[in-house]
PDB file of C-alpha atoms in Angstrom:
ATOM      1  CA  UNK A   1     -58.609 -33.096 -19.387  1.00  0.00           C
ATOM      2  CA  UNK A   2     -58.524 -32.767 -15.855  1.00  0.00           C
ATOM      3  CA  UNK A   3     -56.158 -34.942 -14.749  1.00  0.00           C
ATOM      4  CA  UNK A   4     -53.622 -33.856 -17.425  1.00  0.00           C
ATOM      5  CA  UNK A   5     -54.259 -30.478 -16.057  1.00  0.00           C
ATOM      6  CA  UNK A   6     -53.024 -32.041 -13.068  1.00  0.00           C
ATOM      7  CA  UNK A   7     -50.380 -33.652 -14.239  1.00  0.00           C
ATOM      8  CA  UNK A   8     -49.021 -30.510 -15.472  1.00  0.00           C
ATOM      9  CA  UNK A   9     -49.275 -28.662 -12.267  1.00  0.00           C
ATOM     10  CA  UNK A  10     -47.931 -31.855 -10.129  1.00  0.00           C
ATOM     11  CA  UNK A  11     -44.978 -32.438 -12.338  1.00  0.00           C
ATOM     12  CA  UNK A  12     -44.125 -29.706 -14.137  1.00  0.00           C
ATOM     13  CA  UNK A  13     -45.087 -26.176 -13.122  1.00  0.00           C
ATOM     14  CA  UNK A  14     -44.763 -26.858  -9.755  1.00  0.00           C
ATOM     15  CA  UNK A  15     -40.893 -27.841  -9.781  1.00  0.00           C
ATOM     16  CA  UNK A  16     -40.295 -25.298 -12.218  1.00  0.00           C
ATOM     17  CA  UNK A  17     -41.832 -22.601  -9.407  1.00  0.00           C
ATOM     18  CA  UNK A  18     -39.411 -24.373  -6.523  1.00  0.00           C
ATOM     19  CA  UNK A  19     -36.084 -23.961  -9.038  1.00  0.00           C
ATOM     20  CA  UNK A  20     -37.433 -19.915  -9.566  1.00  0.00           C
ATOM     21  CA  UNK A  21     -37.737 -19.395  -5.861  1.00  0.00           C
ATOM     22  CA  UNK A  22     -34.485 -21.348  -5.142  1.00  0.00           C
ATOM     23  CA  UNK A  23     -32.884 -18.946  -7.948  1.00  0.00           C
ATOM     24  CA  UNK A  24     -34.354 -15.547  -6.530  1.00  0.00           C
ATOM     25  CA  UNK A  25     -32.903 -16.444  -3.206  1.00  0.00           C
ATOM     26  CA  UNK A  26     -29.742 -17.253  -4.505  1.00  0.00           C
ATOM     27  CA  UNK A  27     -29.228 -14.279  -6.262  1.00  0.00           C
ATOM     28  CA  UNK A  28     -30.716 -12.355  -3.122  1.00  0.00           C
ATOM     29  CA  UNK A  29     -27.823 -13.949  -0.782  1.00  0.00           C
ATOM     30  CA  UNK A  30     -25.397 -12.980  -3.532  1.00  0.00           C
ATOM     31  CA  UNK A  31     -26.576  -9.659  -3.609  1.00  0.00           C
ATOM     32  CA  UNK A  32     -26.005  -9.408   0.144  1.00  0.00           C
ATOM     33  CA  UNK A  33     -22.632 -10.798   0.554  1.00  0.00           C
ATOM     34  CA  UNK A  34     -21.304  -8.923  -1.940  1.00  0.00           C
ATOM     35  CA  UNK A  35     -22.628  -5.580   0.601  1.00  0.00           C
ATOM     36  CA  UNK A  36     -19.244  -4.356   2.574  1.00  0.00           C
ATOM     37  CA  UNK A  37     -20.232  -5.484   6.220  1.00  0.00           C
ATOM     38  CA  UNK A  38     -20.918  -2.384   8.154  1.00  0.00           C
ATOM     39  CA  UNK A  39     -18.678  -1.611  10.621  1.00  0.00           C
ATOM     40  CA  UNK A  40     -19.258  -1.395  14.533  1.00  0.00           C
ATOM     41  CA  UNK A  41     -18.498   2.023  15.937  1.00  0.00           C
ATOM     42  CA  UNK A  42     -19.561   1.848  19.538  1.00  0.00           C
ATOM     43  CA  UNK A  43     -16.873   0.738  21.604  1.00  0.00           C
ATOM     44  CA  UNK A  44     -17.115  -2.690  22.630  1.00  0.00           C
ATOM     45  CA  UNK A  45     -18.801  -3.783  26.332  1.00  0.00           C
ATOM     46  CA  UNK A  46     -19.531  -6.902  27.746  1.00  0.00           C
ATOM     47  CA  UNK A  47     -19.273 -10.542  26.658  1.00  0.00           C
ATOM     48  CA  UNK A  48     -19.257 -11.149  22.438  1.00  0.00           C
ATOM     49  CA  UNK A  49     -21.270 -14.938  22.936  1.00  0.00           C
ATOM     50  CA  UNK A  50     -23.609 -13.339  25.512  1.00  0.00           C
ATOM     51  CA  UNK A  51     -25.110 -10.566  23.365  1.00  0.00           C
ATOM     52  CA  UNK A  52     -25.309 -13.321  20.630  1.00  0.00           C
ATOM     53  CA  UNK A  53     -27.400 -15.445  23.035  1.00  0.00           C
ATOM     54  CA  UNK A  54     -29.559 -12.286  24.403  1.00  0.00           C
ATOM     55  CA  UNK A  55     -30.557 -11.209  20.488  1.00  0.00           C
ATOM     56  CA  UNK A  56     -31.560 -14.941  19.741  1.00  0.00           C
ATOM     57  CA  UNK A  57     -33.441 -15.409  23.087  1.00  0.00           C
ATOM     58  CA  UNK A  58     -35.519 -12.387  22.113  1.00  0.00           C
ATOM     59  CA  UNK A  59     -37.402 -13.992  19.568  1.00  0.00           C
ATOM     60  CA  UNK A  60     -38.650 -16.777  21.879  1.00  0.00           C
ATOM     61  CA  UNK A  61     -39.152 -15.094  24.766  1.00  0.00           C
ATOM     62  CA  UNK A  62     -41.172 -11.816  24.181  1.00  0.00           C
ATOM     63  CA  UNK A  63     -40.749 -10.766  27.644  1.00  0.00           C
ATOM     64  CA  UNK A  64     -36.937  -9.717  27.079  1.00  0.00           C
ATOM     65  CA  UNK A  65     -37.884  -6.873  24.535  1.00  0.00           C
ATOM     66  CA  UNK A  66     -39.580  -3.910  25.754  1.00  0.00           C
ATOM     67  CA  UNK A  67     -41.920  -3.346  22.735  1.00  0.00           C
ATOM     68  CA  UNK A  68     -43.514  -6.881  23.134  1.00  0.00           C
ATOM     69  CA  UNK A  69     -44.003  -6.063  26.735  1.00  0.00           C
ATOM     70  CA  UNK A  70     -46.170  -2.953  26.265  1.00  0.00           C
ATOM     71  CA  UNK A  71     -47.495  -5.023  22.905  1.00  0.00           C
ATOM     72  CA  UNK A  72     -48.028  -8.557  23.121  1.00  0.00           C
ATOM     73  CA  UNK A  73     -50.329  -9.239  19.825  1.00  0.00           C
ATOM     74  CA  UNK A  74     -47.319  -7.858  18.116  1.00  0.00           C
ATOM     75  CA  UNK A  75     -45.306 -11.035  18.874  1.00  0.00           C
ATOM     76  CA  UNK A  76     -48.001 -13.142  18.620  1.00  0.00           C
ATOM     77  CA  UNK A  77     -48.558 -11.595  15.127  1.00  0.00           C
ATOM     78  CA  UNK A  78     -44.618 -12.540  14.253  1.00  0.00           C
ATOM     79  CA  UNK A  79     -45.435 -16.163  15.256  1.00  0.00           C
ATOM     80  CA  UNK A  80     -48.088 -16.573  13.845  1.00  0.00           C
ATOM     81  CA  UNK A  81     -47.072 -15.017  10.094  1.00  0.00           C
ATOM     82  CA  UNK A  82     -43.798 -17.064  10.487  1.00  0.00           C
ATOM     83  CA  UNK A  83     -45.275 -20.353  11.462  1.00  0.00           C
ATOM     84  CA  UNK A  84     -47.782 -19.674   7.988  1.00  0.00           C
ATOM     85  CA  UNK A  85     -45.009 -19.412   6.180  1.00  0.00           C
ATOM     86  CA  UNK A  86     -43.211 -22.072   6.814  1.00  0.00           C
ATOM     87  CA  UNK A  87     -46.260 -24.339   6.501  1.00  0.00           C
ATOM     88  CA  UNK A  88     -47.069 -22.850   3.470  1.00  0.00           C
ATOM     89  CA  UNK A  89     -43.387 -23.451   1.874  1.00  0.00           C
ATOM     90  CA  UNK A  90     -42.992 -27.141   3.293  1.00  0.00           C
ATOM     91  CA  UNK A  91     -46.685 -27.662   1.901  1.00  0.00           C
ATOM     92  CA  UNK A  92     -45.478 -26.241  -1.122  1.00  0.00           C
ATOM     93  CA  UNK A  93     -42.943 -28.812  -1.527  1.00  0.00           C
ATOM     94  CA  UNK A  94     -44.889 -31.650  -0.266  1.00  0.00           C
ATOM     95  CA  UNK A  95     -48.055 -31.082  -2.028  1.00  0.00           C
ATOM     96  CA  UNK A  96     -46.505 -32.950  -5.642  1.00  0.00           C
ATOM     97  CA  UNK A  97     -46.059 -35.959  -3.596  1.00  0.00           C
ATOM     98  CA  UNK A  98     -48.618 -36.314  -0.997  1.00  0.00           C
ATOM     99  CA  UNK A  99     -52.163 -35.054  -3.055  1.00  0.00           C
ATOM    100  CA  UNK A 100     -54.634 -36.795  -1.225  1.00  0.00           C
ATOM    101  CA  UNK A 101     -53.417 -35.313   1.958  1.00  0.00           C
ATOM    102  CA  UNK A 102     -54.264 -32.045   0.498  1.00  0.00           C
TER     103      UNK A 102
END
């Protein structure tokens, strides 16, 4: 009984979970292209690439933003919720194929 319990979770349940999630966030991305973009109004300053490059280097590099200066467990608290879930989704779809491990 057991291990056809298993069996059923491994095999079954389990893929049909991954094909829900992969549906919900396809019809999330959907939902948010089909948005109108919102539209810029302050006038334009500065390099395009450079502000690009600033935004992304603020999520590595907590120093840049002021609100991670005066609160550092903040960040830490965004690294470490992101790094648990992406552990927890590439566990998710390794856990059919590599039980003993887990």
């Amino acid at each position: 009984m057991a291990g056809e319990l298993k069996d059923l979770f491994v095999h079954h349940v389990h893929y049909y979970a991954l094909v829900f999630m992969g549906l919900v966030y396809a019809v999330k991305i959907y939902w948010i292209l089909r948005r109108p973009a919102a539209r810029e109004r302050t006038p334009p300053r500065g390099s395009h690439a450079a502000g690009i490059r600033y935004s992304f280097r603020t999520l590595v590099d907590p120093r840049l933003m002021e609100s991670t200066r005066r609160r550092p467990l903040r960040w830490v608290e965004f690294v470490v919720f992101h790094v648990g879930v992406a552990v927890g989704i590439t566990s998710t779809l390794l856990m059919p194929h590599a039980t003993g491990f887990f």
